[in-house]
Amino acid sequence: MSISTASPYAVQPTRKQVVTATIASLLGWSLDLFDLFVLLYVAPDVGKLFFPSSNPTLSLASVYGSFAVTLLMRPLGSGLFGSFADRFGRKRAMITAVVGVGILTALFGALPTVHQIGALAPILFLFLRLCQGICVGGVVASTHTIGTESVSPKWRGLVSGLIGGGGAGIGSLIASIVYAIWSSVFPGPAFDVWGWRCMFFSGILSGLLGVFVFNSLEESPLWQQAKHVEAQEAPKAPVRSVFTTYRRILFVNLMITVGGGSGYYLTSGYLPTFFKVVNKPPHATASMALIAASLVVILAAVLVGHLSELVGRKPVFLTTGVIALVAVPFLYHGMATTHAPGALIAYALILVFLGNAAYAPIVAFLNERFPTKVRSTGTGLSWNMGFAVGGMLPTFVSLAAGTTSNIPTALTIFLMAALALYVIGALVIPETRGHFE
């Protein structure tokens, strides 16, 4: 028996519920990305205190390795929290996961350093990163379903882009604001003592803010509807169901999410490094470009996400993928060779737009690929497994490049390979728009 809005158990969301669910999904994902981004702002300090080395580069690499560990644990979190969300509700899973990430982030600020407890310090640090990755995976399983399940069908594409791209842009913005505050409170050497700890302590505020917002959140209407229909009760093992009954769907989904995740991490994610080691533009130019790029992330995701509601997911995936595949070599080459600030920013913004447009409809698309009874689990696993692969690619780019002069070429090759997989996935997927219920 299929779920439809005509069901006698259908729950029609109120306007307040729709707004609250959208804000909660956006804020939940933003806060969790903020908690992850905090590490990137204090990486040099953390490296010296937890992974000291005579080679500063190796020390910093260890910190970024701990970031990769979080990515690898996210699929496990999606399995655990996704099952919880499918069986007991999206709201409870979201609150638990978001608060968990906030508490774990704050605990980093209380950790003793290697100078205080020796080798136990990096072990504790990595253990918290593992736990944080599980909770972040859980946030995806809930935030990436309850928002799109609550809004009107005509807005699902827009909300898909808003959650994915908007969450990334806002999370990065919050992290930059918090860094500016604490670096001014603890200037210079003082930041090495207390500033980095306060950056992590800010995580508890994100958890409290999340609880405040989620307190007024109502459960997903589609989940409530499915709960009352006996034939649509969630299976006892949603993860097993995704890897058996829906394994072919999961496999094809990964072609899209690996491509979309790579588009983000090899454009927006790598841009600060590209400026520092390849172009080395003036600080003012780099700052202007990065701020503009954050805004473009949100703009691209929202616009392209909504476009997928107007013309369909498949045409948008195909068009975006092909355009990016053709344009990437020219954009990376142009960005690497130009010395004009205006041209550099233009190349960077076009690259960021295409990279983030690629994953704009993915949240809605993944939701439409699974029935309500396993939607959180299926969406969470598809997203986190794909983005974990994409998140590892910057490391491989650096290793393959060997020297900084080869970075543009390495970026081009890796991103084009990921986009080729993305385009193949776009060719084989069915059109899912309108197949949500």
GROMACS .gro file of N, CA, C and O in nm, residues 113-207:
model
  380
  113THR      N    1   4.671   1.886   2.666
  113THR     CA    2   4.757   1.878   2.548
  113THR      C    3   4.865   1.772   2.567
  113THR      O    4   4.881   1.714   2.675
  114VAL      N    5   4.941   1.748   2.460
  114VAL     CA    6   5.046   1.648   2.465
  114VAL      C    7   5.155   1.687   2.564
  114VAL      O    8   5.225   1.600   2.621
  115HIS      N    9   5.171   1.815   2.592
  115HIS     CA   10   5.271   1.861   2.687
  115HIS      C   11   5.227   1.833   2.830
  115HIS      O   12   5.309   1.838   2.922
  116GLN      N   13   5.098   1.804   2.848
  116GLN     CA   14   5.044   1.779   2.981
  116GLN      C   15   5.028   1.630   3.011
  116GLN      O   16   5.057   1.586   3.122
  117ILE      N   17   4.980   1.551   2.914
  117ILE     CA   18   4.956   1.408   2.940
  117ILE      C   19   5.024   1.317   2.838
  117ILE      O   20   4.996   1.197   2.832
  118GLY      N   21   5.107   1.373   2.751
  118GLY     CA   22   5.182   1.292   2.657
  118GLY      C   23   5.098   1.233   2.545
  118GLY      O   24   5.004   1.297   2.495
  119ALA      N   25   5.127   1.108   2.508
  119ALA     CA   26   5.065   1.045   2.391
  119ALA      C   27   4.916   1.024   2.406
  119ALA      O   28   4.845   1.002   2.306
  120LEU      N   29   4.865   1.030   2.529
  120LEU     CA   30   4.720   1.012   2.549
  120LEU      C   31   4.641   1.128   2.489
  120LEU      O   32   4.525   1.111   2.451
  121ALA      N   33   4.703   1.246   2.477
  121ALA     CA   34   4.633   1.364   2.425
  121ALA      C   35   4.584   1.344   2.281
  121ALA      O   36   4.465   1.363   2.253
  122PRO      N   37   4.670   1.306   2.185
  122PRO     CA   38   4.619   1.284   2.049
  122PRO      C   39   4.521   1.168   2.040
  122PRO      O   40   4.431   1.169   1.956
  123ILE      N   41   4.536   1.068   2.128
  123ILE     CA   42   4.441   0.956   2.128
  123ILE      C   43   4.302   1.005   2.167
  123ILE      O   44   4.202   0.970   2.104
  124LEU      N   45   4.295   1.085   2.273
  124LEU     CA   46   4.166   1.140   2.316
  124LEU      C   47   4.108   1.231   2.208
  124LEU      O   48   3.986   1.231   2.183
  125PHE      N   49   4.196   1.309   2.144
  125PHE     CA   50   4.151   1.399   2.038
  125PHE      C   51   4.087   1.320   1.924
  125PHE      O   52   3.977   1.354   1.877
  126LEU      N   53   4.153   1.215   1.879
  126LEU     CA   54   4.100   1.133   1.770
  126LEU      C   55   3.973   1.059   1.811
  126LEU      O   56   3.881   1.042   1.730
  127PHE      N   57   3.966   1.018   1.937
  127PHE     CA   58   3.845   0.950   1.985
  127PHE      C   59   3.724   1.044   1.976
  127PHE      O   60   3.616   1.004   1.931
  128LEU      N   61   3.742   1.169   2.019
  128LEU     CA   62   3.632   1.266   2.010
  128LEU      C   63   3.595   1.293   1.865
  128LEU      O   64   3.477   1.312   1.832
  129ARG      N   65   3.695   1.294   1.776
  129ARG     CA   66   3.666   1.315   1.634
  129ARG      C   67   3.581   1.199   1.579
  129ARG      O   68   3.490   1.220   1.498
  130LEU      N   69   3.611   1.079   1.621
  130LEU     CA   70   3.532   0.963   1.577
  130LEU      C   71   3.387   0.977   1.623
  130LEU      O   72   3.293   0.957   1.545
  131CYS      N   73   3.369   1.012   1.750
  131CYS     CA   74   3.233   1.029   1.804
  131CYS      C   75   3.161   1.145   1.735
  131CYS      O   76   3.041   1.135   1.705
  132GLN      N   77   3.234   1.252   1.708
  132GLN     CA   78   3.173   1.367   1.641
  132GLN      C   79   3.127   1.330   1.500
  132GLN      O   80   3.019   1.371   1.456
  133GLY      N   81   3.207   1.250   1.430
  133GLY     CA   82   3.168   1.207   1.296
  133GLY      C   83   3.039   1.127   1.296
  133GLY      O   84   2.955   1.142   1.207
  134ILE      N   85   3.020   1.043   1.397
  134ILE     CA   86   2.897   0.964   1.408
  134ILE      C   87   2.777   1.056   1.425
  134ILE      O   88   2.673   1.039   1.360
  135CYS      N   89   2.790   1.156   1.512
  135CYS     CA   90   2.678   1.249   1.535
  135CYS      C   91   2.649   1.336   1.413
  135CYS      O   92   2.533   1.363   1.383
  136VAL      N   93   2.754   1.379   1.343
  136VAL     CA   94   2.732   1.460   1.222
  136VAL      C   95   2.658   1.378   1.116
  136VAL      O   96   2.568   1.428   1.048
  137GLY      N   97   2.695   1.251   1.104
  137GLY     CA   98   2.622   1.164   1.012
  137GLY      C   99   2.476   1.152   1.051
  137GLY      O  100   2.388   1.144   0.965
  138GLY      N  101   2.449   1.155   1.181
  138GLY     CA  102   2.311   1.150   1.229
  138GLY      C  103   2.234   1.277   1.198
  138GLY      O  104   2.114   1.272   1.170
  139VAL      N  105   2.303   1.390   1.201
  139VAL     CA  106   2.237   1.516   1.168
  139VAL      C  107   2.190   1.515   1.023
  139VAL      O  108   2.079   1.558   0.991
  140VAL      N  109   2.273   1.464   0.933
  140VAL     CA  110   2.235   1.455   0.793
  140VAL      C  111   2.109   1.372   0.775
  140VAL      O  112   2.016   1.408   0.702
  141ALA      N  113   2.102   1.258   0.845
  141ALA     CA  114   1.988   1.168   0.832
  141ALA      C  115   1.856   1.234   0.870
  141ALA      O  116   1.750   1.198   0.819
  142SER      N  117   1.862   1.332   0.961
  142SER     CA  118   1.739   1.397   1.006
  142SER      C  119   1.714   1.531   0.937
  142SER      O  120   1.604   1.557   0.887
  143THR      N  121   1.817   1.617   0.930
  143THR     CA  122   1.797   1.749   0.868
  143THR      C  123   1.766   1.737   0.720
  143THR      O  124   1.692   1.819   0.664
  144HIS      N  125   1.820   1.635   0.654
  144HIS     CA  126   1.802   1.621   0.510
  144HIS      C  127   1.672   1.549   0.473
  144HIS      O  128   1.650   1.516   0.356
  145THR      N  129   1.587   1.525   0.573
  145THR     CA  130   1.456   1.465   0.544
  145THR      C  131   1.340   1.547   0.599
  145THR      O  132   1.243   1.571   0.527
  146ILE      N  133   1.348   1.591   0.723
  146ILE     CA  134   1.231   1.655   0.784
  146ILE      C  135   1.192   1.785   0.714
  146ILE      O  136   1.073   1.817   0.703
  147GLY      N  137   1.289   1.860   0.662
  147GLY     CA  138   1.257   1.985   0.593
  147GLY      C  139   1.182   1.960   0.464
  147GLY      O  140   1.076   2.018   0.439
  148THR      N  141   1.235   1.873   0.379
  148THR     CA  142   1.172   1.846   0.250
  148THR      C  143   1.043   1.767   0.266
  148THR      O  144   0.954   1.775   0.181
  149GLU      N  145   1.030   1.690   0.373
  149GLU     CA  146   0.905   1.616   0.397
  149GLU      C  147   0.793   1.708   0.443
  149GLU      O  148   0.675   1.672   0.434
  150SER      N  149   0.827   1.825   0.495
  150SER     CA  150   0.727   1.914   0.553
  150SER      C  151   0.677   2.021   0.457
  150SER      O  152   0.566   2.073   0.474
  151VAL      N  153   0.756   2.057   0.355
  151VAL     CA  154   0.717   2.168   0.268
  151VAL      C  155   0.628   2.119   0.153
  151VAL      O  156   0.618   2.000   0.126
  152SER      N  157   0.565   2.214   0.088
  152SER     CA  158   0.482   2.185  -0.029
  152SER      C  159   0.571   2.130  -0.141
  152SER      O  160   0.687   2.171  -0.155
  153PRO      N  161   0.520   2.036  -0.222
  153PRO     CA  162   0.601   1.978  -0.330
  153PRO      C  163   0.669   2.080  -0.420
  153PRO      O  164   0.781   2.059  -0.466
  154LYS      N  165   0.603   2.193  -0.445
  154LYS     CA  166   0.659   2.290  -0.538
  154LYS      C  167   0.784   2.361  -0.484
  154LYS      O  168   0.855   2.429  -0.559
  155TRP      N  169   0.809   2.348  -0.353
  155TRP     CA  170   0.925   2.414  -0.294
  155TRP      C  171   1.034   2.316  -0.254
  155TRP      O  172   1.134   2.356  -0.194
  156ARG      N  173   1.018   2.188  -0.284
  156ARG     CA  174   1.116   2.090  -0.237
  156ARG      C  175   1.253   2.109  -0.301
  156ARG      O  176   1.355   2.089  -0.237
  157GLY      N  177   1.258   2.145  -0.427
  157GLY     CA  178   1.386   2.169  -0.491
  157GLY      C  179   1.459   2.286  -0.429
  157GLY      O  180   1.580   2.280  -0.403
  158LEU      N  181   1.387   2.394  -0.403
  158LEU     CA  182   1.447   2.512  -0.341
  158LEU      C  183   1.499   2.480  -0.202
  158LEU      O  184   1.611   2.517  -0.166
  159VAL      N  185   1.417   2.408  -0.122
  159VAL     CA  186   1.458   2.372   0.013
  159VAL      C  187   1.577   2.276   0.009
  159VAL      O  188   1.666   2.283   0.093
  160SER      N  189   1.582   2.190  -0.092
  160SER     CA  190   1.696   2.100  -0.109
  160SER      C  191   1.825   2.180  -0.122
  160SER      O  192   1.925   2.152  -0.054
  161GLY      N  193   1.826   2.280  -0.209
  161GLY     CA  194   1.943   2.364  -0.226
  161GLY      C  195   1.973   2.449  -0.104
  161GLY      O  196   2.088   2.469  -0.066
  162LEU      N  197   1.865   2.497  -0.040
  162LEU     CA  198   1.883   2.582   0.078
  162LEU      C  199   1.949   2.506   0.191
  162LEU      O  200   2.040   2.558   0.258
  163ILE      N  201   1.907   2.382   0.213
  163ILE     CA  202   1.965   2.302   0.321
  163ILE      C  203   2.111   2.268   0.291
  163ILE      O  204   2.200   2.292   0.372
  164GLY      N  205   2.136   2.210   0.173
  164GLY     CA  206   2.271   2.168   0.138
  164GLY      C  207   2.368   2.283   0.123
  164GLY      O  208   2.469   2.291   0.194
  165GLY      N  209   2.340   2.375   0.031
  165GLY     CA  210   2.430   2.487   0.005
  165GLY      C  211   2.420   2.597   0.108
  165GLY      O  212   2.521   2.654   0.151
  166GLY      N  213   2.296   2.630   0.148
  166GLY     CA  214   2.277   2.734   0.249
  166GLY      C  215   2.340   2.694   0.381
  166GLY      O  216   2.403   2.777   0.449
  167GLY      N  217   2.325   2.567   0.417
  167GLY     CA  218   2.385   2.520   0.541
  167GLY      C  219   2.536   2.533   0.539
  167GLY      O  220   2.599   2.575   0.637
  168ALA      N  221   2.597   2.498   0.424
  168ALA     CA  222   2.742   2.508   0.412
  168ALA      C  223   2.788   2.653   0.422
  168ALA      O  224   2.885   2.685   0.492
  169GLY      N  225   2.718   2.743   0.350
  169GLY     CA  226   2.756   2.884   0.351
  169GLY      C  227   2.740   2.948   0.488
  169GLY      O  228   2.828   3.020   0.535
  170ILE      N  229   2.627   2.920   0.554
  170ILE     CA  230   2.601   2.979   0.686
  170ILE      C  231   2.695   2.922   0.791
  170ILE      O  232   2.744   2.995   0.878
  171GLY      N  233   2.720   2.790   0.785
  171GLY     CA  234   2.813   2.730   0.881
  171GLY      C  235   2.951   2.791   0.872
  171GLY      O  236   3.015   2.820   0.974
  172SER      N  237   2.998   2.812   0.750
  172SER     CA  238   3.128   2.874   0.729
  172SER      C  239   3.129   3.018   0.780
  172SER      O  240   3.226   3.064   0.842
  173LEU      N  241   3.020   3.090   0.755
  173LEU     CA  242   3.009   3.229   0.798
  173LEU      C  243   3.011   3.240   0.950
  173LEU      O  244   3.079   3.326   1.007
  174ILE      N  245   2.936   3.151   1.019
  174ILE     CA  246   2.933   3.153   1.165
  174ILE      C  247   3.072   3.126   1.221
  174ILE      O  248   3.118   3.192   1.314
  175ALA      N  249   3.142   3.029   1.162
  175ALA     CA  250   3.276   2.997   1.209
  175ALA      C  251   3.371   3.115   1.193
  175ALA      O  252   3.453   3.142   1.282
  176SER      N  253   3.360   3.187   1.081
  176SER     CA  254   3.448   3.301   1.059
  176SER      C  255   3.418   3.414   1.158
  176SER      O  256   3.509   3.482   1.205
  177ILE      N  257   3.290   3.432   1.192
  177ILE     CA  258   3.252   3.536   1.289
  177ILE      C  259   3.304   3.501   1.429
  177ILE      O  260   3.360   3.586   1.500
  178VAL      N  261   3.286   3.375   1.468
  178VAL     CA  262   3.333   3.331   1.599
  178VAL      C  263   3.484   3.343   1.608
  178VAL      O  264   3.540   3.385   1.711
  179TYR      N  265   3.553   3.310   1.500
  179TYR     CA  266   3.699   3.322   1.499
  179TYR      C  267   3.741   3.469   1.514
  179TYR      O  268   3.835   3.500   1.588
  180ALA      N  269   3.671   3.558   1.445
  180ALA     CA  270   3.703   3.700   1.455
  180ALA      C  271   3.685   3.751   1.598
  180ALA      O  272   3.764   3.831   1.649
  181ILE      N  273   3.580   3.702   1.665
  181ILE     CA  274   3.552   3.746   1.803
  181ILE      C  275   3.662   3.698   1.898
  181ILE      O  276   3.720   3.777   1.972
  182TRP      N  277   3.691   3.569   1.896
  182TRP     CA  278   3.787   3.514   1.992
  182TRP      C  279   3.930   3.557   1.961
  182TRP      O  280   4.011   3.571   2.054
  183SER      N  281   3.964   3.578   1.834
  183SER     CA  282   4.099   3.624   1.803
  183SER      C  283   4.120   3.769   1.846
  183SER      O  284   4.234   3.810   1.870
  184SER      N  285   4.011   3.845   1.858
  184SER     CA  286   4.024   3.982   1.908
  184SER      C  287   4.026   3.985   2.061
  184SER      O  288   4.093   4.070   2.121
  185VAL      N  289   3.954   3.891   2.124
  185VAL     CA  290   3.956   3.882   2.270
  185VAL      C  291   4.090   3.829   2.320
  185VAL      O  292   4.142   3.874   2.423
  186PHE      N  293   4.146   3.732   2.245
  186PHE     CA  294   4.276   3.673   2.281
  186PHE      C  295   4.375   3.694   2.165
  186PHE      O  296   4.401   3.603   2.087
  187PRO      N  297   4.428   3.815   2.153
  187PRO     CA  298   4.519   3.844   2.040
  187PRO      C  299   4.657   3.781   2.059
  187PRO      O  300   4.701   3.755   2.171
  188GLY      N  301   4.724   3.756   1.947
  188GLY     CA  302   4.862   3.708   1.950
  188GLY      C  303   4.880   3.577   2.024
  188GLY      O  304   4.802   3.483   2.009
  189PRO      N  305   4.983   3.570   2.110
  189PRO     CA  306   5.014   3.445   2.182
  189PRO      C  307   4.902   3.398   2.273
  189PRO      O  308   4.891   3.278   2.302
  190ALA      N  309   4.816   3.489   2.318
  190ALA     CA  310   4.705   3.450   2.407
  190ALA      C  311   4.610   3.353   2.337
  190ALA      O  312   4.548   3.269   2.403
  191PHE      N  313   4.599   3.364   2.205
  191PHE     CA  314   4.509   3.274   2.132
  191PHE      C  315   4.560   3.131   2.140
  191PHE      O  316   4.480   3.036   2.144
  192ASP      N  317   4.694   3.115   2.144
  192ASP     CA  318   4.752   2.981   2.153
  192ASP      C  319   4.723   2.915   2.287
  192ASP      O  320   4.734   2.793   2.300
  193VAL      N  321   4.688   2.998   2.387
  193VAL     CA  322   4.662   2.944   2.521
  193VAL      C  323   4.513   2.924   2.544
  193VAL      O  324   4.469   2.815   2.583
  194TRP      N  325   4.433   3.028   2.518
  194TRP     CA  326   4.289   3.021   2.548
  194TRP      C  327   4.199   3.039   2.427
  194TRP      O  328   4.086   2.990   2.426
  195GLY      N  329   4.245   3.111   2.326
  195GLY     CA  330   4.157   3.139   2.213
  195GLY      C  331   4.106   3.015   2.144
  195GLY      O  332   3.986   3.003   2.116
  196TRP      N  333   4.195   2.918   2.117
  196TRP     CA  334   4.153   2.797   2.047
  196TRP      C  335   4.055   2.715   2.131
  196TRP      O  336   3.963   2.652   2.077
  197ARG      N  337   4.075   2.718   2.265
  197ARG     CA  338   3.982   2.646   2.352
  197ARG      C  339   3.843   2.709   2.347
  197ARG      O  340   3.741   2.639   2.341
  198CYS      N  341   3.838   2.842   2.348
  198CYS     CA  342   3.709   2.911   2.343
  198CYS      C  343   3.638   2.889   2.210
  198CYS      O  344   3.515   2.886   2.204
  199MET      N  345   3.715   2.874   2.103
  199MET     CA  346   3.654   2.839   1.973
  199MET      C  347   3.575   2.709   1.986
  199MET      O  348   3.461   2.698   1.941
  200PHE      N  349   3.636   2.609   2.050
  200PHE     CA  350   3.566   2.482   2.068
  200PHE      C  351   3.452   2.494   2.170
  200PHE      O  352   3.345   2.434   2.151
  201PHE      N  353   3.472   2.572   2.276
  201PHE     CA  354   3.366   2.590   2.376
  201PHE      C  355   3.240   2.649   2.314
  201PHE      O  356   3.129   2.628   2.364
  202SER      N  357   3.257   2.724   2.205
  202SER     CA  358   3.141   2.784   2.137
  202SER      C  359   3.044   2.677   2.088
  202SER      O  360   2.927   2.706   2.061
  203GLY      N  361   3.092   2.554   2.074
  203GLY     CA  362   3.006   2.446   2.029
  203GLY      C  363   2.886   2.423   2.120
  203GLY      O  364   2.779   2.385   2.074
  204ILE      N  365   2.903   2.448   2.250
  204ILE     CA  366   2.792   2.427   2.342
  204ILE      C  367   2.680   2.527   2.315
  204ILE      O  368   2.561   2.498   2.333
  205LEU      N  369   2.718   2.647   2.267
  205LEU     CA  370   2.617   2.747   2.233
  205LEU      C  371   2.537   2.702   2.112
  205LEU      O  372   2.415   2.725   2.105
  206SER      N  373   2.603   2.638   2.016
  206SER     CA  374   2.531   2.589   1.898
  206SER      C  375   2.433   2.481   1.938
  206SER      O  376   2.321   2.472   1.885
  207GLY      N  377   2.471   2.396   2.035
  207GLY     CA  378   2.380   2.292   2.082
  207GLY      C  379   2.259   2.352   2.151
  207GLY      O  380   2.145   2.309   2.129
   0.00000   0.00000   0.00000
